[in-house]
mmCIF file of C-alpha atoms in Angstrom:
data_model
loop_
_atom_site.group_PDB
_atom_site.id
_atom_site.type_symbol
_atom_site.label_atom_id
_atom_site.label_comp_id
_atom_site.label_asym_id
_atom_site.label_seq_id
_atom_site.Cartn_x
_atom_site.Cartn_y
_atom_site.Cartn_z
ATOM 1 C CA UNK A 1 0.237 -5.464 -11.120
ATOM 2 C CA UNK A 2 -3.245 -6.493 -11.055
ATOM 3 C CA UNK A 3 -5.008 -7.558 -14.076
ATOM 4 C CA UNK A 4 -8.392 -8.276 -12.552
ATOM 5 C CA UNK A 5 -10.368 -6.557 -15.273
ATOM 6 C CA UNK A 6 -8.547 -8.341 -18.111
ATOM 7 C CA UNK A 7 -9.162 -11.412 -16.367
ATOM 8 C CA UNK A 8 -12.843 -10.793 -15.492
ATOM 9 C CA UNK A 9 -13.454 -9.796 -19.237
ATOM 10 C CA UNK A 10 -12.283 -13.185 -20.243
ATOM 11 C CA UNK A 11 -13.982 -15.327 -17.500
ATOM 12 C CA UNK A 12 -17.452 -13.203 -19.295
ATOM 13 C CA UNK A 13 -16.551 -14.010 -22.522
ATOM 14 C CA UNK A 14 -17.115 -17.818 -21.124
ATOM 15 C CA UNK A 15 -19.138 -17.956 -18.866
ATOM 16 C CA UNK A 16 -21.942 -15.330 -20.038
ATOM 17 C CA UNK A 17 -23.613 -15.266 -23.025
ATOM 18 C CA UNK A 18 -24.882 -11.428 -24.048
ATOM 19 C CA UNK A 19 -20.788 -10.449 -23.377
ATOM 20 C CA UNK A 20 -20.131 -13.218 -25.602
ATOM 21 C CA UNK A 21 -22.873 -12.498 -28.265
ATOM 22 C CA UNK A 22 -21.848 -8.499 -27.477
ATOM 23 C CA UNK A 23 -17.981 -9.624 -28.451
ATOM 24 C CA UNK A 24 -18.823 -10.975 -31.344
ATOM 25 C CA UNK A 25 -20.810 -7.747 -33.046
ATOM 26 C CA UNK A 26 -18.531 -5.364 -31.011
ATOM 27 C CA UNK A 27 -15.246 -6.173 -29.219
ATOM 28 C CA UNK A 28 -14.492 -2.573 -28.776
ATOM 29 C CA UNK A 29 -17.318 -1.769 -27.316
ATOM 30 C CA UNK A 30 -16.904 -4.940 -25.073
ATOM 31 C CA UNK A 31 -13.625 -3.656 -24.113
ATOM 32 C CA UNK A 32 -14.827 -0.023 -23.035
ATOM 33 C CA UNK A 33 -16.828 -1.706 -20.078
ATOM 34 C CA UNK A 34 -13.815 -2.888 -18.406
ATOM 35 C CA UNK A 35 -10.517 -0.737 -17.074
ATOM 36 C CA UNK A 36 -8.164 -2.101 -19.205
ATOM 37 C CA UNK A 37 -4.611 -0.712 -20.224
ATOM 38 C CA UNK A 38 -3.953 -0.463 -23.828
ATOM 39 C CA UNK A 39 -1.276 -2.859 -23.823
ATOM 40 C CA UNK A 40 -4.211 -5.244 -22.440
ATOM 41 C CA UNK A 41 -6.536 -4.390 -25.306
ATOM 42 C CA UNK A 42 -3.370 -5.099 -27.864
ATOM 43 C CA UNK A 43 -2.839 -8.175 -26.175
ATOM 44 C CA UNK A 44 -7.181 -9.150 -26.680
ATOM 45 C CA UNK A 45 -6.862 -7.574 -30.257
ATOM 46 C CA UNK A 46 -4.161 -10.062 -31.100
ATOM 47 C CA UNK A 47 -5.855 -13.314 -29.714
ATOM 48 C CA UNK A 48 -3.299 -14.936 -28.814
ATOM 49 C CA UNK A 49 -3.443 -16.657 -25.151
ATOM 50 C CA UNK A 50 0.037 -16.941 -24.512
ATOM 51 C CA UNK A 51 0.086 -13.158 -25.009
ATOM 52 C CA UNK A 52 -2.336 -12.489 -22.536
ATOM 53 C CA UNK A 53 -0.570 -15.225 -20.207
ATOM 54 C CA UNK A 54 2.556 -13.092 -20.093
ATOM 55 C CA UNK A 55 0.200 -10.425 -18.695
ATOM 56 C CA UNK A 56 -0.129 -12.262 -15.585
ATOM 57 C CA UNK A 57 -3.835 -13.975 -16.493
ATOM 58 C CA UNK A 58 -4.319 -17.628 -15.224
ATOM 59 C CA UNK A 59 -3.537 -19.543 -18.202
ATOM 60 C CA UNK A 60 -6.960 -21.187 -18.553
ATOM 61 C CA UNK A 61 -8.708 -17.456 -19.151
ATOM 62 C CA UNK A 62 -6.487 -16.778 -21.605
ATOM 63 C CA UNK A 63 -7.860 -19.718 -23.718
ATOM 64 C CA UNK A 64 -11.152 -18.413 -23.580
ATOM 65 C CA UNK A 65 -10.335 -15.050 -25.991
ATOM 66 C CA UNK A 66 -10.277 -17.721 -28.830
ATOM 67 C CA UNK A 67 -14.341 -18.287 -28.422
ATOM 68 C CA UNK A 68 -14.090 -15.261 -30.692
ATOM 69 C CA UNK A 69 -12.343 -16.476 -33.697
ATOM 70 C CA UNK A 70 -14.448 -18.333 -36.130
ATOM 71 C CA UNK A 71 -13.222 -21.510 -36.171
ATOM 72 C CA UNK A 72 -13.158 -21.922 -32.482
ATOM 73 C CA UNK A 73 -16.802 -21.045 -32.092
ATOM 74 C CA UNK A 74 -17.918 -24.121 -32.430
ATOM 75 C CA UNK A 75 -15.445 -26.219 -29.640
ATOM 76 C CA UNK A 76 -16.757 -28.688 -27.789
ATOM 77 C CA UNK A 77 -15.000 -26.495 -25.112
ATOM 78 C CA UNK A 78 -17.835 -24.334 -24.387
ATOM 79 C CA UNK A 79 -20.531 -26.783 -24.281
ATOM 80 C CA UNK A 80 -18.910 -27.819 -20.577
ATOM 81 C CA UNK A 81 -17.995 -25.728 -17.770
ATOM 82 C CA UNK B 1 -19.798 -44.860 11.285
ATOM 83 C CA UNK B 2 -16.627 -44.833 9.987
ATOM 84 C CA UNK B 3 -15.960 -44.360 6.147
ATOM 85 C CA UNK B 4 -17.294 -46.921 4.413
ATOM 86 C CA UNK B 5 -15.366 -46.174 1.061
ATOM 87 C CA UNK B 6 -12.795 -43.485 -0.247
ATOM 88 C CA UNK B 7 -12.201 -43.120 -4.048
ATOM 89 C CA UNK B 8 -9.851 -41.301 -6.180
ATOM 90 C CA UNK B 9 -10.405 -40.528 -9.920
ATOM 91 C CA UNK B 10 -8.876 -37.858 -12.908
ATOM 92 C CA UNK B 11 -11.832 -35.845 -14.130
ATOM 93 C CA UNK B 12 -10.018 -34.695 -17.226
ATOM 94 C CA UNK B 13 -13.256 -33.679 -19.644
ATOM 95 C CA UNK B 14 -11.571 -35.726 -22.449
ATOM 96 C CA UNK B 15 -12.405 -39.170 -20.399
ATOM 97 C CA UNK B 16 -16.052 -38.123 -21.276
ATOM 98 C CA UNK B 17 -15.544 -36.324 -24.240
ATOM 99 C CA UNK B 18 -16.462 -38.740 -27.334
ATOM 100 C CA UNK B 19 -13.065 -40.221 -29.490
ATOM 101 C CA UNK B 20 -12.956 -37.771 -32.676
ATOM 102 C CA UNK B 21 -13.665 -34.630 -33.180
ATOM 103 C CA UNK B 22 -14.630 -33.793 -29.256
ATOM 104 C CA UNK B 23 -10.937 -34.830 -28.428
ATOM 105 C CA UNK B 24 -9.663 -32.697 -31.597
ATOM 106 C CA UNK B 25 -11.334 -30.016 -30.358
ATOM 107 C CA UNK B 26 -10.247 -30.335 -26.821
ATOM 108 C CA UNK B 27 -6.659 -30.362 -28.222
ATOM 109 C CA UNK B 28 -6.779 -27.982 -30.860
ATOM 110 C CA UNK B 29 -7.861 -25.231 -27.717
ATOM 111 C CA UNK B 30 -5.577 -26.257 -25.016
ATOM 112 C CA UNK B 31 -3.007 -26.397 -27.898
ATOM 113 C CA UNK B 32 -2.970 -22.991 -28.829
ATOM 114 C CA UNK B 33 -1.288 -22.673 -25.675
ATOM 115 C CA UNK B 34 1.891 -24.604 -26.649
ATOM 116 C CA UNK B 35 1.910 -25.670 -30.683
ATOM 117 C CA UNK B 36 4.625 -27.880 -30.101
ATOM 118 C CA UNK B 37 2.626 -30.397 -28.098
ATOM 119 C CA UNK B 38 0.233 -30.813 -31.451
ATOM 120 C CA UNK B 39 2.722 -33.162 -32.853
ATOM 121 C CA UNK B 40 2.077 -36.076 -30.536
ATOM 122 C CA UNK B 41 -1.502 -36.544 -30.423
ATOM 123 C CA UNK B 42 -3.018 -39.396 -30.141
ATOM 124 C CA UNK B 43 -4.451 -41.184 -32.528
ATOM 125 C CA UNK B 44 -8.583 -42.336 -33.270
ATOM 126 C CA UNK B 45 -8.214 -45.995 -32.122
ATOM 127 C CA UNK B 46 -5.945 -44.397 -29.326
ATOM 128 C CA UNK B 47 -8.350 -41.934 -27.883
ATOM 129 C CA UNK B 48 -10.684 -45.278 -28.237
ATOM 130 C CA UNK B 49 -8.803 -47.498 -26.441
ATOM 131 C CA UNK B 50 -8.135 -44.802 -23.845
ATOM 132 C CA UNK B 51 -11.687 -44.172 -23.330
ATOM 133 C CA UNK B 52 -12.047 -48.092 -22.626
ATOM 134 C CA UNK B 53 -9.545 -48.264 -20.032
ATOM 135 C CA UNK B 54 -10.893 -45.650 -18.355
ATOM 136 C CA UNK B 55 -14.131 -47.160 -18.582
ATOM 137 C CA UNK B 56 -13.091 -50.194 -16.908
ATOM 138 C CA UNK B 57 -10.686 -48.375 -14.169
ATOM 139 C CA UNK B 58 -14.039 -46.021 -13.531
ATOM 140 C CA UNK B 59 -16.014 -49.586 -13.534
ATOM 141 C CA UNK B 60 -14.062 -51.257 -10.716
ATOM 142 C CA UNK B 61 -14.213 -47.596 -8.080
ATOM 143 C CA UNK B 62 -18.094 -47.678 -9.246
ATOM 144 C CA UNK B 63 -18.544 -51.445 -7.960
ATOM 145 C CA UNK B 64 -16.198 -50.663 -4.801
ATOM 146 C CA UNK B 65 -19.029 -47.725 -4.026
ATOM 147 C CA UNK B 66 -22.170 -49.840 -4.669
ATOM 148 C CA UNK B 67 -20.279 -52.447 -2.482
ATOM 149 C CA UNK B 68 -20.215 -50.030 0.247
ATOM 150 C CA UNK B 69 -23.867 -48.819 0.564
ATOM 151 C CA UNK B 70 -23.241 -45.102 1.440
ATOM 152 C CA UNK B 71 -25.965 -42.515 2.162
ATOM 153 C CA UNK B 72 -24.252 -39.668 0.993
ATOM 154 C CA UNK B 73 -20.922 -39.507 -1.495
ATOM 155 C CA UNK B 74 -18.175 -36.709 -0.411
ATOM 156 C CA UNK B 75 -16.890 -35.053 -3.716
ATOM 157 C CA UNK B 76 -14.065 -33.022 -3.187
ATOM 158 C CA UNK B 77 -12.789 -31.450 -6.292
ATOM 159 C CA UNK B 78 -11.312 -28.086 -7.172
ATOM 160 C CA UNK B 79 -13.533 -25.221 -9.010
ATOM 161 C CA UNK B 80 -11.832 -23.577 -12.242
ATOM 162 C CA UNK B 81 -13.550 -20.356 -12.250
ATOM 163 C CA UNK B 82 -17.514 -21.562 -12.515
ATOM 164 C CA UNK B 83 -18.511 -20.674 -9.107
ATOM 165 C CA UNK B 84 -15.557 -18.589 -7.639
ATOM 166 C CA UNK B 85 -13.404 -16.082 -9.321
ATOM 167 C CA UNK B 86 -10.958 -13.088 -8.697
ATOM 168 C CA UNK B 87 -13.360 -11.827 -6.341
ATOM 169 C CA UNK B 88 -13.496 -14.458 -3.943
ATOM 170 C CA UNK B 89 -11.276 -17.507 -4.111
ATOM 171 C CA UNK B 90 -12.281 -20.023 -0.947
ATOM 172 C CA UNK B 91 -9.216 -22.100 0.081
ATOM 173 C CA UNK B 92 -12.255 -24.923 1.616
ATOM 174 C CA UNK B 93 -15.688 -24.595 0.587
ATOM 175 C CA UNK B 94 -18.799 -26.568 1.703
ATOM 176 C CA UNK B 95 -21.782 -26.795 -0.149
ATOM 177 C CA UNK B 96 -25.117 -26.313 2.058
ATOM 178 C CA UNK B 97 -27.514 -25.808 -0.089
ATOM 179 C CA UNK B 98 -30.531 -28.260 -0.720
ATOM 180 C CA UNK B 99 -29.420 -29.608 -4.040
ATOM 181 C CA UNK B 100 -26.701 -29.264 -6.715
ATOM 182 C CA UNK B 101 -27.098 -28.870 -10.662
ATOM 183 C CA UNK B 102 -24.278 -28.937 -13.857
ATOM 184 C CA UNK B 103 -24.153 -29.708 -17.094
ATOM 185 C CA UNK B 104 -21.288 -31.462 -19.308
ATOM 186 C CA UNK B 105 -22.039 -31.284 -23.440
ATOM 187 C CA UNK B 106 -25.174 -33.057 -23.729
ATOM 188 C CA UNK B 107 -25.235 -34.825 -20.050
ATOM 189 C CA UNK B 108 -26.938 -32.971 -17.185
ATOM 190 C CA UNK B 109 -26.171 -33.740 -13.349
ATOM 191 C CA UNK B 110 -29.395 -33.010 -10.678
ATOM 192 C CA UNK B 111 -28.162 -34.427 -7.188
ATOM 193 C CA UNK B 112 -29.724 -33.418 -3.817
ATOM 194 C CA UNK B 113 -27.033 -32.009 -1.655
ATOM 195 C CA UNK B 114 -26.366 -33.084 1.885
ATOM 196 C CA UNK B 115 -26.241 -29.940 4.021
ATOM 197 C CA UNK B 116 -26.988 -31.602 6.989
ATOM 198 C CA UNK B 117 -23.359 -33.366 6.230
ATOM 199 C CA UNK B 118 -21.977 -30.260 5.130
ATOM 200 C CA UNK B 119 -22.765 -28.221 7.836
ATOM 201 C CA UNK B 120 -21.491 -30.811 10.314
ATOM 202 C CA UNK B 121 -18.216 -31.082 8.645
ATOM 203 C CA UNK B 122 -18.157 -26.630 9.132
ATOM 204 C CA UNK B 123 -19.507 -26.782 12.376
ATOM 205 C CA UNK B 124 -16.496 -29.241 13.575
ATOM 206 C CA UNK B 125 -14.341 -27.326 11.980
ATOM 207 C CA UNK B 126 -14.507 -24.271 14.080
ATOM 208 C CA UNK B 127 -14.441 -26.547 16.751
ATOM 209 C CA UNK B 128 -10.779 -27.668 15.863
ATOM 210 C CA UNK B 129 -9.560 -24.430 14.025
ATOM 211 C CA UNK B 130 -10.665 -25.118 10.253
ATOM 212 C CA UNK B 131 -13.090 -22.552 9.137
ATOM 213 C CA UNK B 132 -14.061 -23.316 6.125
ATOM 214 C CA UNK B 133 -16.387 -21.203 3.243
ATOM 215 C CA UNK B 134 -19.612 -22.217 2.871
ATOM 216 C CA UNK B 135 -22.456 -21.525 0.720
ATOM 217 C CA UNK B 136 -26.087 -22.701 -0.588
ATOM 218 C CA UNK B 137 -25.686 -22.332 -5.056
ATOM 219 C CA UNK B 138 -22.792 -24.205 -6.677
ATOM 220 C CA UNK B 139 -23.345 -25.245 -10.171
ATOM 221 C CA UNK B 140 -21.616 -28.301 -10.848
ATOM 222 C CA UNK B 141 -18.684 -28.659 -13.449
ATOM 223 C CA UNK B 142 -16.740 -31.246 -15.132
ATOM 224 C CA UNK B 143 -14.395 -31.636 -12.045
ATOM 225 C CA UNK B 144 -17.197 -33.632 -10.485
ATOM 226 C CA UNK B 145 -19.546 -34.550 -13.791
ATOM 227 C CA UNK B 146 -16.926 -36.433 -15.405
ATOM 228 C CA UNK B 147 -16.250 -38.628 -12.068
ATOM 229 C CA UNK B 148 -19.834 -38.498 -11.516
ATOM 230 C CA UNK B 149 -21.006 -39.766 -14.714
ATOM 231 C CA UNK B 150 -18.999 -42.851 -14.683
ATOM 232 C CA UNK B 151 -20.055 -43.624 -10.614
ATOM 233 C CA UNK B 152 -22.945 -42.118 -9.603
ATOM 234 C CA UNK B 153 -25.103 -41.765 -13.256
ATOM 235 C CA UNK B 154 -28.318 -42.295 -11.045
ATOM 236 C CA UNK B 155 -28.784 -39.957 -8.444
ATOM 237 C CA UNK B 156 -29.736 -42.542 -6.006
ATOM 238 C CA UNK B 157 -27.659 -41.022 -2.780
ATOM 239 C CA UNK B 158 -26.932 -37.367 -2.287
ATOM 240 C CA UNK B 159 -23.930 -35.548 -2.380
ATOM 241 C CA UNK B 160 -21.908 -33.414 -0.604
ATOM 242 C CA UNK B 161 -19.296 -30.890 -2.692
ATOM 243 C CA UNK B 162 -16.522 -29.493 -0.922
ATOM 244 C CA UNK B 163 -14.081 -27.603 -2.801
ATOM 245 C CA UNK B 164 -10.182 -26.997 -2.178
ATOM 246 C CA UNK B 165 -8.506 -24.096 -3.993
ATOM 247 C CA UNK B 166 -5.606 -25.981 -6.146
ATOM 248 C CA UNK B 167 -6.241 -23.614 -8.502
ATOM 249 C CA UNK B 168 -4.498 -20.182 -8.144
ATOM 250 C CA UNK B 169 -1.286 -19.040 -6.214
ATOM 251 C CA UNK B 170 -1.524 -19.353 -2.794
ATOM 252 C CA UNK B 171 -2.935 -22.877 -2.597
ATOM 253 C CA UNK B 172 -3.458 -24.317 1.016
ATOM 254 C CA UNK B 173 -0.229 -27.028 1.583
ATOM 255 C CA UNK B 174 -0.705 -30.874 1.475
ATOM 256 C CA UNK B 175 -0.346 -30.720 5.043
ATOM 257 C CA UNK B 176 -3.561 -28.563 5.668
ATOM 258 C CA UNK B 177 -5.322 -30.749 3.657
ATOM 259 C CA UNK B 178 -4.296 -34.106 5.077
ATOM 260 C CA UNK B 179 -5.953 -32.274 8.345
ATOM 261 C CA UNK B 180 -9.298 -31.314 6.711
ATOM 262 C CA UNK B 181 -8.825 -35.163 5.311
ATOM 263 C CA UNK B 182 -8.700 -36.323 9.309
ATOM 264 C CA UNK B 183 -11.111 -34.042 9.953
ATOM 265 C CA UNK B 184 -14.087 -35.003 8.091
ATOM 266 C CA UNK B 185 -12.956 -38.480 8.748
ATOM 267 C CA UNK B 186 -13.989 -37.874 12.308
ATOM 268 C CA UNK B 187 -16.915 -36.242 11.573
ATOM 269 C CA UNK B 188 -18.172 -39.225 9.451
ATOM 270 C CA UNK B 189 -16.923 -41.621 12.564
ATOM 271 C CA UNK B 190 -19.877 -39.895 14.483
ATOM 272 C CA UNK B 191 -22.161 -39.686 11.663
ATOM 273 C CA UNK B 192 -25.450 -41.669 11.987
ATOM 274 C CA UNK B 193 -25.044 -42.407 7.930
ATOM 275 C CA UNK B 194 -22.560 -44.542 5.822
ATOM 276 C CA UNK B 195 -20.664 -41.473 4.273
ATOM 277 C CA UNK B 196 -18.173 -42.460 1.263
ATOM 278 C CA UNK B 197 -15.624 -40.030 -0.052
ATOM 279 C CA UNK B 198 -14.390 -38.954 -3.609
ATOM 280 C CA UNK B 199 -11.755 -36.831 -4.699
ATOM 281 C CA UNK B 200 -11.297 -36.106 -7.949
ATOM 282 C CA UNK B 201 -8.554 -34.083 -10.317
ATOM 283 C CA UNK B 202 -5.042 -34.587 -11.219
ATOM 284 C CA UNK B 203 -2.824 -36.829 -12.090
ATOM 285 C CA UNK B 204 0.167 -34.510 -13.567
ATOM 286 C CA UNK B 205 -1.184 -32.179 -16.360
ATOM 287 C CA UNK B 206 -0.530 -27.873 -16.878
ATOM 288 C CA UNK B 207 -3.406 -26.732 -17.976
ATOM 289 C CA UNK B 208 -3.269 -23.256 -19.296
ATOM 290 C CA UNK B 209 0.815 -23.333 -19.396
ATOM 291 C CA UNK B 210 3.192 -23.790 -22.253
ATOM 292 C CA UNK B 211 3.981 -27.350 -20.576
ATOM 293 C CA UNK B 212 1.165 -28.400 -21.835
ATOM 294 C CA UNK B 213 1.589 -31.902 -23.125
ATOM 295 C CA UNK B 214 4.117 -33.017 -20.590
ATOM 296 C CA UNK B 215 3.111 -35.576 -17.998
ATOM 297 C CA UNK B 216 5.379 -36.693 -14.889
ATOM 298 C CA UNK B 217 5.018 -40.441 -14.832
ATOM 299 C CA UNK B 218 7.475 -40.637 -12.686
ATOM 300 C CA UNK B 219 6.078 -38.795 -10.024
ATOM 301 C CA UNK B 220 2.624 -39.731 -10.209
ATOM 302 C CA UNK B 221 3.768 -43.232 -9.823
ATOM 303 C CA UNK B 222 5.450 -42.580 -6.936
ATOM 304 C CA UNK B 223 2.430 -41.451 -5.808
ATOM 305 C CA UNK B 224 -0.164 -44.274 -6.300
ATOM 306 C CA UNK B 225 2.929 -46.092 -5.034
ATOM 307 C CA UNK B 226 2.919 -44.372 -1.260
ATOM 308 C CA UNK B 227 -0.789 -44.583 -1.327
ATOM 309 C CA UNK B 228 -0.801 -48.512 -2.099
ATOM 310 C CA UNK B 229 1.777 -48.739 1.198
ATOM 311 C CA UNK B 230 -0.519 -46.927 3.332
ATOM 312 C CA UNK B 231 1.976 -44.412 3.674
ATOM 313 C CA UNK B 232 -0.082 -40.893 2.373
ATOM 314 C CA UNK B 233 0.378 -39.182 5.667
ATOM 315 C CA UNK B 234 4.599 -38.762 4.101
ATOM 316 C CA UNK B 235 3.313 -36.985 1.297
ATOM 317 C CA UNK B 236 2.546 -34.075 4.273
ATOM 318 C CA UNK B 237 5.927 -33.102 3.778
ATOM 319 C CA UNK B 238 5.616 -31.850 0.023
ATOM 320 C CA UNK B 239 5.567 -28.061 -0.855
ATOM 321 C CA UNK B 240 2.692 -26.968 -3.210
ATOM 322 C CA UNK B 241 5.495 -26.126 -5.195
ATOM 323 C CA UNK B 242 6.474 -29.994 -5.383
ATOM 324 C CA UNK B 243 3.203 -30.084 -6.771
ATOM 325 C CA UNK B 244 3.428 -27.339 -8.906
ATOM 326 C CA UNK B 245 6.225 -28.416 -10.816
ATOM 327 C CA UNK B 246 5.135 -32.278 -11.497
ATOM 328 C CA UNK B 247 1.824 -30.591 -12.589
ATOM 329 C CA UNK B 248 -0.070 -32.236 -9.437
ATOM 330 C CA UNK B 249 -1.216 -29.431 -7.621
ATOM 331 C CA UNK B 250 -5.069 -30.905 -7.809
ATOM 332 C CA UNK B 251 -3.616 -33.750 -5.778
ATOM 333 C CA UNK B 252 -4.618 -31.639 -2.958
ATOM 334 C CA UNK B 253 -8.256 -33.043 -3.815
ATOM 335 C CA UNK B 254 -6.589 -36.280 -3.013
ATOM 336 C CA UNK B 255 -4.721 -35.354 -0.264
ATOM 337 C CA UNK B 256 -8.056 -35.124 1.599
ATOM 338 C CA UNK B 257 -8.931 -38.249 0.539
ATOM 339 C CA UNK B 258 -5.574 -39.793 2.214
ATOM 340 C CA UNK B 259 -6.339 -38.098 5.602
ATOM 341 C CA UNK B 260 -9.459 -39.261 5.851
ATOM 342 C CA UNK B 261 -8.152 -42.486 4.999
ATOM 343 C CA UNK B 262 -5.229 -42.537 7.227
ATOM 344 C CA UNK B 263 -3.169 -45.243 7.144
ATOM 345 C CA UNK B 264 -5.487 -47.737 5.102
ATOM 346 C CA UNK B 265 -3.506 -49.050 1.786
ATOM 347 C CA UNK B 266 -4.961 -48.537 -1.678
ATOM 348 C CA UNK B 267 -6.647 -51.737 -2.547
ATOM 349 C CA UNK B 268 -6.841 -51.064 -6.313
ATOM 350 C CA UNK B 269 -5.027 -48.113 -8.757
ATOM 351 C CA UNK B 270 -4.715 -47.613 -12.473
ATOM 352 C CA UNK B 271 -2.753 -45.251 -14.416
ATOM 353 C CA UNK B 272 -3.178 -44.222 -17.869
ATOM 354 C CA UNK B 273 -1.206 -41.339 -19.695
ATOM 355 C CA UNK B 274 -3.636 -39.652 -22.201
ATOM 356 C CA UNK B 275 -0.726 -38.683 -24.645
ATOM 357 C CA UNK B 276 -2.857 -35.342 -24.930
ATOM 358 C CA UNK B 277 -2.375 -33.889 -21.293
ATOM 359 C CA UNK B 278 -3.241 -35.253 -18.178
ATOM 360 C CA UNK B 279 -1.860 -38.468 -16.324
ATOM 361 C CA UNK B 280 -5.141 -40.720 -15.672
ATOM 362 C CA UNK B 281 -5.159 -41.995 -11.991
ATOM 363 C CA UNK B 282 -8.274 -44.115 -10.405
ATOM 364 C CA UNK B 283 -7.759 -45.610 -6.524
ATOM 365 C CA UNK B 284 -10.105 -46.800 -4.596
ATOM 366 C CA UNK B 285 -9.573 -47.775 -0.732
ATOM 367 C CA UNK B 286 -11.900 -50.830 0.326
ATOM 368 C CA UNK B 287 -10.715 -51.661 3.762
ATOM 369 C CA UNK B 288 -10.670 -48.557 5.867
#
């Protein structure tokens, strides 16, 4: 099954800033925008990329949900593309 | 003209990333994927000496170019969701438009871009049943910055990025690219400019997977191996999934490289394990 909008939700929360900045007050909110199942949202609630991996999302996506936990904010990571 | 010099180099971010806490951050993300691999990172005066080596492997490919006196540097390299994404994922893309812009931490990259190259590479294509994707905006990314950085700081020559999907299921096979390889090979033959070639990526690594960590020395050594005997047109025969499962699937950026270079031997490689991920290759061709 297809999990383009999962996917697309975490290729935003990289690679543009207001969802990023719009994650970060409101994740659910976030979430409404995109068609996502609610085992989809568990898996975003939860953080975890190997989680979301098992969901059938490239692995590098999934490592971009933890931009939203505090002490990942500030990675190097997202200073490069 | 025919090529006047073909390169090979890993653009794993950590080669530009600075020893400390820009590696510990690198590994603490990719980590999350795997926990297990945490336990044998590499030390400070490791990532130091690592950066060094790669340094002077980067130094010798950089003095091979300047050697060489191209017009325009090739970069083929692989995007990981910057420019392309579920939407549309190019198996060969050519860059056309008039110039090319990235940034890496707290470097920026400004190169013009040579479309008239570019679109003589698409335009023989068709001619010979390769149609590739094109397209005027790319933004750069560290599969070509962190080569870049190290040979080309200066923008002093244009470049040319083509891209080859290595990164999601299906990927095209070795074989397809060993023909795109001849073919731009032949294009620069007829070319009234000194063209020079780079591709960039690999060596083993699994970005993304639980195997994160694990590096096949073994088969990446083969590899520089085949490619110091002049014998890259064998490595045809391998499956993406070959690839796949020693973690070399961006070798398709190389295998480009090695048809355009044909039969020519490697005149120089290094290899360098990171301990953190990737399996550091350099080559560099001089005689082709």
């Amino acid at each position: 099954m297809s999990c383009y909008d999962l996917s697309r939700l975490l290729f935003d929360l990289k690679m543009k800033e207001t969802v990023y900045q719009s994650s970060l007050k409101d994740f659910e909110r976030v979430m409404a925008d995109y068609d996502l199942t609610t085992e989809e949202k568990d898996a975003l609630r939860v953080g975890d990329p190997r989680k979301l991996r098992q969901l059938g999302v490239h692995g590098m996506l999934c490592l971009y949900i933890k931009r939203l936990q505090s002490e990942f904010r500030d990675n190097i990571y997202w200073q490069q593309k | 003209m025919p090529l006047v010099s073909a390169l090979a180099a890993s653009h794993a971010p950590n080669i530009l990333l600075e020893p400390g806490r820009e590696w510990e951050d690198f590994m603490d993300l990719h980590y999350s994927m795997a926990p297990q691999a945490s336990a044998n990172r590499p030390t400070f005066e490791q990532q130091k000496k690592l950066r060094q080596d790669a340094e002077a492997a980067f130094a010798v490919l950089r003095e091979d170019l300047e050697q060489a006196k191209p017009d325009v540097l090739i970069v083929v390299a692989n995007d990981q969701f910057v420019n392309f994404f579920w939407n549309n994922i190019p198996t060969f893309f050519v860059t056309i438009g008039d110039d090319v812009k990235g940034q890496f931490t707290r470097h920026s990259f400004h190169y013009r871009n040579h479309k008239e190259l570019g679109k003589a590479i698409i335009r023989a294509g068709m001619d010979r049943g390769i149609d590739f994707s094109y397209g005027e905006h790319i933004e750069l990314q560290h599969t070509q910055n962190v080569p870049l950085y190290f040979l080309l700081r200066e923008a002093k020559i244009p470049i040319l990025p083509i891209y080859v999907n290595t990164w999601v299921d299906p990927a095209p096979s070795p074989r397809r690219c060993y023909q795109v390889g001849e073919l731009i090979r032949a294009v620069a033959e007829n070319f009234q400019e000194r063209v020079a070639i780079l591709a960039t990526g690999g060596l083993s690594h699994f970005p993304g997977s639980p195997r994160i960590g694990e590096i096949d020395e073994t088969f990446d050594h083969q590899l520089l191996e085949v490619m110091r005997q002049g014998k890259g047109k064998s490595l045809v025969d391998y499956s993406v999934q070959d690839l796949l499962q020693a973690g070399d699937t961006e070798f398709l950026n190389w295998m480009l490289v090695i048809g355009a270079v044909g039969d020519a031997k490697a005149s120089y490689t290094a290899y360098m394990p990171d301990f953190v991920a990737t399996g550091w290759g350099f080559v560099s061709w001089r005689s082709l």
